[in-house]
């Protein structure tokens, strides 16, 4: 059985089912209780689970620090940070404590915390409400970084994240929250972390994207004069290198798309892995289609900053013509 729901509703469904399955699951954060969250992802959950859903003060360091303590003492914390860039205020809790608890205690303790947070642009928000910092999170050993692109994966990946024994940051693309209704399995639905999906098979060029950019990439390849293979990375850390390499060995060309700034972005990591293990299969240099090396602009310049189908299509053409 399946139902047609939006991504934000799929997130809520996963939270509801995991709290019903396991009373150690605790959802908390700024306005997640009475108000149901800034995007209403937790709407009405406090009414259904009054002992498992809590509002907190505006204090991101305390929210994430509390998750470390809860996780180490038998709870399964699922805090919400209202926007991903607000997590900078508590980044030290992730780097210095949550991500290294298992190695620090030689496996005795873990922090099964899933930090949910909206991220990325496309909703014309204010400063510090639209950034894409997945490369920063992915650079932290011991912290998994997950980015769903569609409702079914949002439910399945969030379910797996909550059941994971170690910390996960779950980045929910804001522009996709209510973009479409898609089929989502009812009942238990888990998508394994660390596994990419080939969402479109092709023979001429590989396009790698995740989150909201996956949809821009799909629009681009529809009009491209090439038989493109598209990969939804889904989990950026740990990265499913095998799926990327297998595709690149077949097509010989690759385009990586992300919304984050170009320098130090995950495209560079993907290119390095291709160079390590598939260099002699390349017919052309790998193309990057990314945001620019500037702070995410205010909404008047937002569309000029974010990669769109036309920019991605030009990237595909460069990869094919080289």
PDB file of C-alpha atoms in Angstrom:
ATOM      1  CA  UNK A   1       0.000   0.000   0.000  1.00  0.00           C
ATOM      2  CA  UNK A   2       1.109   3.566  -0.673  1.00  0.00           C
ATOM      3  CA  UNK A   3      -0.267   7.060  -0.331  1.00  0.00           C
ATOM      4  CA  UNK A   4       0.344  10.283  -2.249  1.00  0.00           C
ATOM      5  CA  UNK A   5       1.906  12.809   0.101  1.00  0.00           C
ATOM      6  CA  UNK A   6       4.399  15.682   0.116  1.00  0.00           C
ATOM      7  CA  UNK A   7       7.937  15.499   1.454  1.00  0.00           C
ATOM      8  CA  UNK A   8       7.073  17.391   4.639  1.00  0.00           C
ATOM      9  CA  UNK A   9       4.219  14.954   5.283  1.00  0.00           C
ATOM     10  CA  UNK A  10       6.547  12.011   4.691  1.00  0.00           C
ATOM     11  CA  UNK A  11       8.897  13.397   7.337  1.00  0.00           C
ATOM     12  CA  UNK A  12       5.977  13.683   9.778  1.00  0.00           C
ATOM     13  CA  UNK A  13       4.853  10.145   8.960  1.00  0.00           C
ATOM     14  CA  UNK A  14       8.301   8.729   9.694  1.00  0.00           C
ATOM     15  CA  UNK A  15       8.473  10.592  13.013  1.00  0.00           C
ATOM     16  CA  UNK A  16       4.996   9.431  14.003  1.00  0.00           C
ATOM     17  CA  UNK A  17       5.713   5.790  13.166  1.00  0.00           C
ATOM     18  CA  UNK A  18       9.096   5.743  14.866  1.00  0.00           C
ATOM     19  CA  UNK A  19       7.725   7.303  18.074  1.00  0.00           C
ATOM     20  CA  UNK A  20       4.900   4.757  18.080  1.00  0.00           C
ATOM     21  CA  UNK A  21       7.371   1.921  17.514  1.00  0.00           C
ATOM     22  CA  UNK A  22       9.917   3.015  20.104  1.00  0.00           C
ATOM     23  CA  UNK A  23       9.063   5.134  23.148  1.00  0.00           C
ATOM     24  CA  UNK A  24      12.736   6.088  23.541  1.00  0.00           C
ATOM     25  CA  UNK A  25      12.403   8.318  20.444  1.00  0.00           C
ATOM     26  CA  UNK A  26      12.162  11.953  21.593  1.00  0.00           C
ATOM     27  CA  UNK A  27      11.390  14.834  19.196  1.00  0.00           C
ATOM     28  CA  UNK A  28      12.279  18.312  20.405  1.00  0.00           C
ATOM     29  CA  UNK A  29      13.390  21.735  19.227  1.00  0.00           C
ATOM     30  CA  UNK A  30      12.312  25.319  18.763  1.00  0.00           C
ATOM     31  CA  UNK A  31       8.519  25.457  18.188  1.00  0.00           C
ATOM     32  CA  UNK A  32       8.220  21.776  17.241  1.00  0.00           C
ATOM     33  CA  UNK A  33       5.525  21.139  19.850  1.00  0.00           C
ATOM     34  CA  UNK A  34       2.667  23.631  20.069  1.00  0.00           C
ATOM     35  CA  UNK A  35       3.377  25.239  16.677  1.00  0.00           C
ATOM     36  CA  UNK A  36       4.369  22.050  14.874  1.00  0.00           C
ATOM     37  CA  UNK A  37       7.710  23.355  13.611  1.00  0.00           C
ATOM     38  CA  UNK A  38       8.643  26.244  11.369  1.00  0.00           C
ATOM     39  CA  UNK A  39       7.582  24.214   8.296  1.00  0.00           C
ATOM     40  CA  UNK A  40       4.902  22.262  10.228  1.00  0.00           C
ATOM     41  CA  UNK A  41       6.810  18.992   9.866  1.00  0.00           C
ATOM     42  CA  UNK A  42       5.866  18.061  13.444  1.00  0.00           C
ATOM     43  CA  UNK A  43       2.312  19.378  13.349  1.00  0.00           C
ATOM     44  CA  UNK A  44      -0.025  17.632  15.858  1.00  0.00           C
ATOM     45  CA  UNK A  45       2.682  15.200  16.976  1.00  0.00           C
ATOM     46  CA  UNK A  46       2.750  16.690  20.468  1.00  0.00           C
ATOM     47  CA  UNK A  47      -0.973  15.956  20.802  1.00  0.00           C
ATOM     48  CA  UNK A  48      -0.365  12.330  19.837  1.00  0.00           C
ATOM     49  CA  UNK A  49       2.852  11.873  21.832  1.00  0.00           C
ATOM     50  CA  UNK A  50       2.789  14.350  24.735  1.00  0.00           C
ATOM     51  CA  UNK A  51       5.575  12.503  26.553  1.00  0.00           C
ATOM     52  CA  UNK A  52       7.861  12.392  23.492  1.00  0.00           C
ATOM     53  CA  UNK A  53       7.565  15.841  21.847  1.00  0.00           C
ATOM     54  CA  UNK A  54       8.920  18.984  23.516  1.00  0.00           C
ATOM     55  CA  UNK A  55       9.513  22.649  22.782  1.00  0.00           C
ATOM     56  CA  UNK A  56      12.901  24.076  23.727  1.00  0.00           C
ATOM     57  CA  UNK A  57      14.376  27.534  24.220  1.00  0.00           C
ATOM     58  CA  UNK A  58      16.115  29.278  21.271  1.00  0.00           C
ATOM     59  CA  UNK A  59      19.485  27.713  22.030  1.00  0.00           C
ATOM     60  CA  UNK A  60      20.963  25.476  19.345  1.00  0.00           C
ATOM     61  CA  UNK A  61      24.075  24.564  21.335  1.00  0.00           C
ATOM     62  CA  UNK A  62      21.858  23.393  24.185  1.00  0.00           C
ATOM     63  CA  UNK A  63      19.548  21.480  21.811  1.00  0.00           C
ATOM     64  CA  UNK A  64      22.429  19.515  20.303  1.00  0.00           C
ATOM     65  CA  UNK A  65      24.264  19.165  23.592  1.00  0.00           C
ATOM     66  CA  UNK A  66      21.124  17.746  25.205  1.00  0.00           C
ATOM     67  CA  UNK A  67      20.973  15.233  22.367  1.00  0.00           C
ATOM     68  CA  UNK A  68      24.455  14.010  23.262  1.00  0.00           C
ATOM     69  CA  UNK A  69      23.358  13.394  26.837  1.00  0.00           C
ATOM     70  CA  UNK A  70      20.052  11.816  25.877  1.00  0.00           C
ATOM     71  CA  UNK A  71      21.686   9.567  23.313  1.00  0.00           C
ATOM     72  CA  UNK A  72      24.370   8.385  25.709  1.00  0.00           C
ATOM     73  CA  UNK A  73      21.787   7.486  28.353  1.00  0.00           C
ATOM     74  CA  UNK A  74      19.354   5.339  26.420  1.00  0.00           C
ATOM     75  CA  UNK A  75      17.153   7.773  24.515  1.00  0.00           C
ATOM     76  CA  UNK A  76      16.884   8.253  20.755  1.00  0.00           C
ATOM     77  CA  UNK A  77      16.882  12.034  20.328  1.00  0.00           C
ATOM     78  CA  UNK A  78      15.542  13.613  17.128  1.00  0.00           C
ATOM     79  CA  UNK A  79      16.095  17.361  17.531  1.00  0.00           C
ATOM     80  CA  UNK A  80      15.038  19.869  14.902  1.00  0.00           C
ATOM     81  CA  UNK A  81      17.218  22.861  14.069  1.00  0.00           C
ATOM     82  CA  UNK A  82      14.979  25.448  12.390  1.00  0.00           C
ATOM     83  CA  UNK A  83      17.426  26.145   9.539  1.00  0.00           C
ATOM     84  CA  UNK A  84      20.704  24.367   8.797  1.00  0.00           C
ATOM     85  CA  UNK A  85      22.877  27.430   9.241  1.00  0.00           C
ATOM     86  CA  UNK A  86      21.570  27.792  12.807  1.00  0.00           C
ATOM     87  CA  UNK A  87      23.381  24.516  13.532  1.00  0.00           C
ATOM     88  CA  UNK A  88      26.640  26.472  13.389  1.00  0.00           C
ATOM     89  CA  UNK A  89      25.763  27.656  16.913  1.00  0.00           C
ATOM     90  CA  UNK A  90      25.980  24.052  18.097  1.00  0.00           C
ATOM     91  CA  UNK A  91      28.490  22.661  15.610  1.00  0.00           C
ATOM     92  CA  UNK A  92      30.985  21.985  18.380  1.00  0.00           C
ATOM     93  CA  UNK A  93      28.515  19.583  20.008  1.00  0.00           C
ATOM     94  CA  UNK A  94      28.491  17.524  16.806  1.00  0.00           C
ATOM     95  CA  UNK A  95      32.244  17.653  16.189  1.00  0.00           C
ATOM     96  CA  UNK A  96      33.599  17.423  19.716  1.00  0.00           C
ATOM     97  CA  UNK A  97      31.074  15.075  21.318  1.00  0.00           C
ATOM     98  CA  UNK A  98      28.310  13.398  19.260  1.00  0.00           C
ATOM     99  CA  UNK A  99      30.463  12.219  16.371  1.00  0.00           C
ATOM    100  CA  UNK A 100      33.301  10.833  18.493  1.00  0.00           C
ATOM    101  CA  UNK A 101      31.442   9.363  21.458  1.00  0.00           C
ATOM    102  CA  UNK A 102      31.743   5.834  20.108  1.00  0.00           C
ATOM    103  CA  UNK A 103      35.494   6.053  19.482  1.00  0.00           C
ATOM    104  CA  UNK A 104      36.072   8.035  22.685  1.00  0.00           C
ATOM    105  CA  UNK A 105      34.422   5.311  24.806  1.00  0.00           C
ATOM    106  CA  UNK A 106      35.920   2.435  22.775  1.00  0.00           C
ATOM    107  CA  UNK A 107      32.460   1.382  21.631  1.00  0.00           C
ATOM    108  CA  UNK A 108      30.833   1.495  25.049  1.00  0.00           C
ATOM    109  CA  UNK A 109      28.553   4.453  24.263  1.00  0.00           C
ATOM    110  CA  UNK A 110      27.027   5.856  21.108  1.00  0.00           C
ATOM    111  CA  UNK A 111      24.846   8.849  20.327  1.00  0.00           C
ATOM    112  CA  UNK A 112      21.865   7.660  18.243  1.00  0.00           C
ATOM    113  CA  UNK A 113      20.825  11.237  17.508  1.00  0.00           C
ATOM    114  CA  UNK A 114      19.213  12.329  14.244  1.00  0.00           C
ATOM    115  CA  UNK A 115      19.410  16.077  13.737  1.00  0.00           C
ATOM    116  CA  UNK A 116      16.676  17.161  11.330  1.00  0.00           C
ATOM    117  CA  UNK A 117      17.032  20.526   9.662  1.00  0.00           C
ATOM    118  CA  UNK A 118      15.648  22.338   6.599  1.00  0.00           C
ATOM    119  CA  UNK A 119      18.418  23.413   4.223  1.00  0.00           C
ATOM    120  CA  UNK A 120      19.097  24.981   0.844  1.00  0.00           C
ATOM    121  CA  UNK A 121      17.551  27.802  -1.133  1.00  0.00           C
ATOM    122  CA  UNK A 122      14.558  28.203  -3.359  1.00  0.00           C
ATOM    123  CA  UNK A 123      12.039  29.709  -0.927  1.00  0.00           C
ATOM    124  CA  UNK A 124      13.215  33.349  -0.977  1.00  0.00           C
ATOM    125  CA  UNK A 125      14.140  33.367   2.684  1.00  0.00           C
ATOM    126  CA  UNK A 126      16.265  35.791   4.671  1.00  0.00           C
ATOM    127  CA  UNK A 127      20.020  35.713   5.255  1.00  0.00           C
ATOM    128  CA  UNK A 128      21.288  32.492   6.910  1.00  0.00           C
ATOM    129  CA  UNK A 129      18.098  30.592   5.957  1.00  0.00           C
ATOM    130  CA  UNK A 130      19.199  29.096   2.612  1.00  0.00           C
ATOM    131  CA  UNK A 131      22.723  27.757   2.902  1.00  0.00           C
ATOM    132  CA  UNK A 132      24.051  24.353   1.844  1.00  0.00           C
ATOM    133  CA  UNK A 133      26.738  23.203   4.265  1.00  0.00           C
ATOM    134  CA  UNK A 134      26.627  19.475   3.569  1.00  0.00           C
ATOM    135  CA  UNK A 135      30.349  19.399   2.746  1.00  0.00           C
ATOM    136  CA  UNK A 136      31.113  20.787   6.212  1.00  0.00           C
ATOM    137  CA  UNK A 137      29.019  18.153   7.939  1.00  0.00           C
ATOM    138  CA  UNK A 138      30.421  15.424   5.671  1.00  0.00           C
ATOM    139  CA  UNK A 139      33.929  16.404   6.789  1.00  0.00           C
ATOM    140  CA  UNK A 140      33.192  15.237  10.345  1.00  0.00           C
ATOM    141  CA  UNK A 141      34.184  11.574  10.893  1.00  0.00           C
ATOM    142  CA  UNK A 142      31.500   9.685  12.788  1.00  0.00           C
ATOM    143  CA  UNK A 143      28.657  11.887  11.541  1.00  0.00           C
ATOM    144  CA  UNK A 144      26.483  10.611   8.698  1.00  0.00           C
ATOM    145  CA  UNK A 145      25.004  13.227   6.347  1.00  0.00           C
ATOM    146  CA  UNK A 146      21.761  12.442   4.516  1.00  0.00           C
ATOM    147  CA  UNK A 147      19.818  14.484   1.916  1.00  0.00           C
ATOM    148  CA  UNK A 148      16.514  13.126   0.541  1.00  0.00           C
ATOM    149  CA  UNK A 149      15.178  14.383  -2.778  1.00  0.00           C
ATOM    150  CA  UNK A 150      11.636  12.976  -2.731  1.00  0.00           C
ATOM    151  CA  UNK A 151       8.888  12.006  -0.252  1.00  0.00           C
ATOM    152  CA  UNK A 152       9.470   8.234  -0.314  1.00  0.00           C
ATOM    153  CA  UNK A 153      13.167   8.624   0.375  1.00  0.00           C
ATOM    154  CA  UNK A 154      12.457  11.245   3.028  1.00  0.00           C
ATOM    155  CA  UNK A 155      10.416   8.718   4.968  1.00  0.00           C
ATOM    156  CA  UNK A 156      12.695   5.757   4.295  1.00  0.00           C
ATOM    157  CA  UNK A 157      15.972   7.534   4.973  1.00  0.00           C
ATOM    158  CA  UNK A 158      14.662   9.272   8.096  1.00  0.00           C
ATOM    159  CA  UNK A 159      13.452   5.942   9.434  1.00  0.00           C
ATOM    160  CA  UNK A 160      16.907   4.443   8.888  1.00  0.00           C
ATOM    161  CA  UNK A 161      18.578   7.492  10.418  1.00  0.00           C
ATOM    162  CA  UNK A 162      16.500   7.252  13.603  1.00  0.00           C
ATOM    163  CA  UNK A 163      17.328   3.544  13.891  1.00  0.00           C
ATOM    164  CA  UNK A 164      21.043   4.147  13.312  1.00  0.00           C
ATOM    165  CA  UNK A 165      23.160   3.704  16.455  1.00  0.00           C
ATOM    166  CA  UNK A 166      25.300   6.765  15.670  1.00  0.00           C
ATOM    167  CA  UNK A 167      24.610  10.445  14.885  1.00  0.00           C
ATOM    168  CA  UNK A 168      23.069  11.526  11.603  1.00  0.00           C
ATOM    169  CA  UNK A 169      22.366  14.989  10.255  1.00  0.00           C
ATOM    170  CA  UNK A 170      19.287  14.891   8.062  1.00  0.00           C
ATOM    171  CA  UNK A 171      19.119  17.793   5.614  1.00  0.00           C
ATOM    172  CA  UNK A 172      15.612  18.422   4.275  1.00  0.00           C
ATOM    173  CA  UNK A 173      15.523  20.560   1.081  1.00  0.00           C
ATOM    174  CA  UNK A 174      13.098  23.375   1.844  1.00  0.00           C
ATOM    175  CA  UNK A 175      12.128  23.945  -1.784  1.00  0.00           C
ATOM    176  CA  UNK A 176      10.901  20.336  -2.003  1.00  0.00           C
ATOM    177  CA  UNK A 177       8.798  20.292   1.183  1.00  0.00           C
ATOM    178  CA  UNK A 178       5.572  20.994  -0.712  1.00  0.00           C
ATOM    179  CA  UNK A 179       6.734  20.800  -4.328  1.00  0.00           C
ATOM    180  CA  UNK A 180       4.801  17.670  -5.279  1.00  0.00           C
ATOM    181  CA  UNK A 181       2.786  14.735  -4.020  1.00  0.00           C
ATOM    182  CA  UNK A 182       4.414  11.379  -4.665  1.00  0.00           C
ATOM    183  CA  UNK A 183       3.773   7.781  -3.745  1.00  0.00           C
ATOM    184  CA  UNK A 184       5.112   6.806  -0.317  1.00  0.00           C
ATOM    185  CA  UNK A 185       4.807   3.282   1.140  1.00  0.00           C
ATOM    186  CA  UNK A 186       2.523   3.022   4.140  1.00  0.00           C
ATOM    187  CA  UNK A 187       3.799   1.306   7.258  1.00  0.00           C
ATOM    188  CA  UNK A 188       7.380   0.305   7.862  1.00  0.00           C
ATOM    189  CA  UNK A 189       9.617   1.742   5.127  1.00  0.00           C
ATOM    190  CA  UNK A 190      13.381   2.035   5.537  1.00  0.00           C
ATOM    191  CA  UNK A 191      15.899   3.067   2.870  1.00  0.00           C
ATOM    192  CA  UNK A 192      19.479   2.043   3.737  1.00  0.00           C
ATOM    193  CA  UNK A 193      21.904   4.861   4.462  1.00  0.00           C
ATOM    194  CA  UNK A 194      24.988   5.054   2.255  1.00  0.00           C
ATOM    195  CA  UNK A 195      23.329   3.786  -0.910  1.00  0.00           C
ATOM    196  CA  UNK A 196      22.886   6.002  -3.969  1.00  0.00           C
ATOM    197  CA  UNK A 197      20.166   5.355  -6.550  1.00  0.00           C
ATOM    198  CA  UNK A 198      20.422   5.391 -10.324  1.00  0.00           C
ATOM    199  CA  UNK A 199      17.182   7.239 -11.094  1.00  0.00           C
ATOM    200  CA  UNK A 200      17.722   7.378 -14.870  1.00  0.00           C
ATOM    201  CA  UNK A 201      19.882   5.028 -16.876  1.00  0.00           C
ATOM    202  CA  UNK A 202      21.992   6.291 -19.783  1.00  0.00           C
ATOM    203  CA  UNK A 203      25.145   5.662 -21.772  1.00  0.00           C
ATOM    204  CA  UNK A 204      26.673   9.038 -22.734  1.00  0.00           C
ATOM    205  CA  UNK A 205      27.266  10.959 -19.496  1.00  0.00           C
ATOM    206  CA  UNK A 206      26.782  10.519 -15.736  1.00  0.00           C
ATOM    207  CA  UNK A 207      25.072  13.299 -13.774  1.00  0.00           C
ATOM    208  CA  UNK A 208      25.396  13.181  -9.970  1.00  0.00           C
ATOM    209  CA  UNK A 209      23.138  15.314  -7.759  1.00  0.00           C
ATOM    210  CA  UNK A 210      21.196  15.195  -4.497  1.00  0.00           C
ATOM    211  CA  UNK A 211      18.361  16.996  -2.727  1.00  0.00           C
ATOM    212  CA  UNK A 212      16.648  19.779  -4.675  1.00  0.00           C
ATOM    213  CA  UNK A 213      19.350  19.750  -7.352  1.00  0.00           C
ATOM    214  CA  UNK A 214      18.320  16.232  -8.390  1.00  0.00           C
ATOM    215  CA  UNK A 215      15.139  17.711  -9.858  1.00  0.00           C
ATOM    216  CA  UNK A 216      17.014  20.437 -11.735  1.00  0.00           C
ATOM    217  CA  UNK A 217      19.296  17.733 -13.130  1.00  0.00           C
ATOM    218  CA  UNK A 218      16.338  15.646 -14.262  1.00  0.00           C
ATOM    219  CA  UNK A 219      14.853  18.672 -16.034  1.00  0.00           C
ATOM    220  CA  UNK A 220      18.198  19.317 -17.713  1.00  0.00           C
ATOM    221  CA  UNK A 221      18.686  15.827 -19.105  1.00  0.00           C
ATOM    222  CA  UNK A 222      15.168  15.752 -20.554  1.00  0.00           C
ATOM    223  CA  UNK A 223      16.201  18.413 -23.063  1.00  0.00           C
ATOM    224  CA  UNK A 224      19.854  17.474 -23.443  1.00  0.00           C
ATOM    225  CA  UNK A 225      21.067  15.927 -26.657  1.00  0.00           C
ATOM    226  CA  UNK A 226      22.587  13.010 -24.792  1.00  0.00           C
ATOM    227  CA  UNK A 227      21.612   9.733 -23.196  1.00  0.00           C
ATOM    228  CA  UNK A 228      22.335  10.783 -19.601  1.00  0.00           C
ATOM    229  CA  UNK A 229      22.502   8.569 -16.539  1.00  0.00           C
ATOM    230  CA  UNK A 230      21.395  10.374 -13.360  1.00  0.00           C
ATOM    231  CA  UNK A 231      22.445   9.346  -9.856  1.00  0.00           C
ATOM    232  CA  UNK A 232      20.708  10.558  -6.697  1.00  0.00           C
ATOM    233  CA  UNK A 233      23.458  10.361  -4.071  1.00  0.00           C
ATOM    234  CA  UNK A 234      20.934  10.431  -1.140  1.00  0.00           C
ATOM    235  CA  UNK A 235      23.652   9.978   1.521  1.00  0.00           C
ATOM    236  CA  UNK A 236      26.642  12.265   0.984  1.00  0.00           C
ATOM    237  CA  UNK A 237      28.568  10.734   3.887  1.00  0.00           C
ATOM    238  CA  UNK A 238      29.306   7.878   3.788  1.00  0.00           C
ATOM    239  CA  UNK A 239      29.345   8.281   0.025  1.00  0.00           C
ATOM    240  CA  UNK A 240      28.367   5.441  -2.294  1.00  0.00           C
ATOM    241  CA  UNK A 241      31.469   5.645  -4.477  1.00  0.00           C
ATOM    242  CA  UNK A 242      30.831   2.276  -6.073  1.00  0.00           C
ATOM    243  CA  UNK A 243      27.647   3.401  -7.837  1.00  0.00           C
ATOM    244  CA  UNK A 244      29.330   6.553  -9.172  1.00  0.00           C
ATOM    245  CA  UNK A 245      32.418   4.707 -10.369  1.00  0.00           C
ATOM    246  CA  UNK A 246      30.408   1.972 -12.074  1.00  0.00           C
ATOM    247  CA  UNK A 247      28.439   4.596 -13.989  1.00  0.00           C
ATOM    248  CA  UNK A 248      31.491   6.650 -14.961  1.00  0.00           C
ATOM    249  CA  UNK A 249      33.306   3.557 -16.207  1.00  0.00           C
ATOM    250  CA  UNK A 250      30.310   3.021 -18.502  1.00  0.00           C
ATOM    251  CA  UNK A 251      29.751   6.589 -19.753  1.00  0.00           C
ATOM    252  CA  UNK A 252      33.297   8.014 -19.605  1.00  0.00           C
ATOM    253  CA  UNK A 253      31.941  11.478 -18.735  1.00  0.00           C
ATOM    254  CA  UNK A 254      30.548  13.036 -15.574  1.00  0.00           C
ATOM    255  CA  UNK A 255      28.833  16.196 -14.348  1.00  0.00           C
ATOM    256  CA  UNK A 256      28.415  16.863 -10.614  1.00  0.00           C
ATOM    257  CA  UNK A 257      25.744  19.314  -9.475  1.00  0.00           C
ATOM    258  CA  UNK A 258      25.386  20.963  -6.097  1.00  0.00           C
ATOM    259  CA  UNK A 259      23.891  24.127  -4.703  1.00  0.00           C
ATOM    260  CA  UNK A 260      26.753  24.786  -2.289  1.00  0.00           C
ATOM    261  CA  UNK A 261      29.707  27.023  -3.263  1.00  0.00           C
ATOM    262  CA  UNK A 262      32.146  25.530  -5.752  1.00  0.00           C
ATOM    263  CA  UNK A 263      35.350  25.685  -3.711  1.00  0.00           C
ATOM    264  CA  UNK A 264      35.642  22.841  -1.225  1.00  0.00           C
ATOM    265  CA  UNK A 265      32.287  21.434  -2.280  1.00  0.00           C
ATOM    266  CA  UNK A 266      31.477  17.744  -2.500  1.00  0.00           C
ATOM    267  CA  UNK A 267      31.975  17.812  -6.271  1.00  0.00           C
ATOM    268  CA  UNK A 268      35.698  18.080  -5.596  1.00  0.00           C
ATOM    269  CA  UNK A 269      35.565  14.947  -3.426  1.00  0.00           C
ATOM    270  CA  UNK A 270      33.638  13.046  -6.081  1.00  0.00           C
ATOM    271  CA  UNK A 271      36.146  14.083  -8.757  1.00  0.00           C
ATOM    272  CA  UNK A 272      39.020  12.946  -6.528  1.00  0.00           C
ATOM    273  CA  UNK A 273      37.420   9.512  -6.111  1.00  0.00           C
ATOM    274  CA  UNK A 274      36.863   9.215  -9.861  1.00  0.00           C
ATOM    275  CA  UNK A 275      40.494  10.172 -10.464  1.00  0.00           C
ATOM    276  CA  UNK A 276      41.629   7.577  -7.928  1.00  0.00           C
ATOM    277  CA  UNK A 277      39.700   4.641  -9.359  1.00  0.00           C
ATOM    278  CA  UNK A 278      38.297   5.434 -12.813  1.00  0.00           C
ATOM    279  CA  UNK A 279      40.726   7.963 -14.334  1.00  0.00           C
ATOM    280  CA  UNK A 280      41.553   5.877 -17.400  1.00  0.00           C
ATOM    281  CA  UNK A 281      37.850   5.488 -18.215  1.00  0.00           C
ATOM    282  CA  UNK A 282      37.344   9.254 -18.549  1.00  0.00           C
ATOM    283  CA  UNK A 283      36.838  10.720 -22.029  1.00  0.00           C
ATOM    284  CA  UNK A 284      36.703  14.299 -20.706  1.00  0.00           C
ATOM    285  CA  UNK A 285      37.367  16.291 -17.520  1.00  0.00           C
ATOM    286  CA  UNK A 286      34.580  16.054 -14.948  1.00  0.00           C
ATOM    287  CA  UNK A 287      32.346  19.128 -14.974  1.00  0.00           C
ATOM    288  CA  UNK A 288      31.102  20.928 -11.858  1.00  0.00           C
ATOM    289  CA  UNK A 289      27.852  22.924 -11.876  1.00  0.00           C
ATOM    290  CA  UNK A 290      27.568  24.599  -8.490  1.00  0.00           C
ATOM    291  CA  UNK A 291      26.694  27.683  -6.514  1.00  0.00           C
ATOM    292  CA  UNK A 292      29.213  30.517  -6.485  1.00  0.00           C
ATOM    293  CA  UNK A 293      31.941  31.280  -3.960  1.00  0.00           C
ATOM    294  CA  UNK A 294      29.937  34.004  -2.247  1.00  0.00           C
ATOM    295  CA  UNK A 295      27.514  34.026   0.687  1.00  0.00           C
ATOM    296  CA  UNK A 296      24.077  32.833  -0.379  1.00  0.00           C
ATOM    297  CA  UNK A 297      22.420  36.018  -1.725  1.00  0.00           C
ATOM    298  CA  UNK A 298      19.236  37.683  -0.649  1.00  0.00           C
ATOM    299  CA  UNK A 299      16.150  36.570  -2.544  1.00  0.00           C
ATOM    300  CA  UNK A 300      16.452  39.088  -5.427  1.00  0.00           C
ATOM    301  CA  UNK A 301      19.587  37.241  -6.612  1.00  0.00           C
ATOM    302  CA  UNK A 302      18.639  33.752  -5.436  1.00  0.00           C
ATOM    303  CA  UNK A 303      17.758  32.305  -8.832  1.00  0.00           C
ATOM    304  CA  UNK A 304      20.949  33.694 -10.345  1.00  0.00           C
ATOM    305  CA  UNK A 305      22.957  31.858  -7.704  1.00  0.00           C
ATOM    306  CA  UNK A 306      21.335  28.427  -7.707  1.00  0.00           C
ATOM    307  CA  UNK A 307      22.158  26.001 -10.545  1.00  0.00           C
ATOM    308  CA  UNK A 308      19.145  25.518 -12.793  1.00  0.00           C
ATOM    309  CA  UNK A 309      18.363  23.184 -15.674  1.00  0.00           C
ATOM    310  CA  UNK A 310      19.934  25.515 -18.238  1.00  0.00           C
ATOM    311  CA  UNK A 311      23.268  25.769 -16.397  1.00  0.00           C
ATOM    312  CA  UNK A 312      23.319  22.011 -15.897  1.00  0.00           C
ATOM    313  CA  UNK A 313      22.513  21.435 -19.564  1.00  0.00           C
ATOM    314  CA  UNK A 314      25.471  23.632 -20.552  1.00  0.00           C
ATOM    315  CA  UNK A 315      27.663  21.611 -18.187  1.00  0.00           C
ATOM    316  CA  UNK A 316      26.534  18.417 -19.891  1.00  0.00           C
ATOM    317  CA  UNK A 317      27.333  19.946 -23.286  1.00  0.00           C
ATOM    318  CA  UNK A 318      30.841  20.876 -22.116  1.00  0.00           C
ATOM    319  CA  UNK A 319      31.429  17.351 -20.875  1.00  0.00           C
ATOM    320  CA  UNK A 320      30.255  15.920 -24.190  1.00  0.00           C
ATOM    321  CA  UNK A 321      32.253  18.283 -26.374  1.00  0.00           C
ATOM    322  CA  UNK A 322      35.599  18.003 -24.602  1.00  0.00           C
TER     323      UNK A 322
END
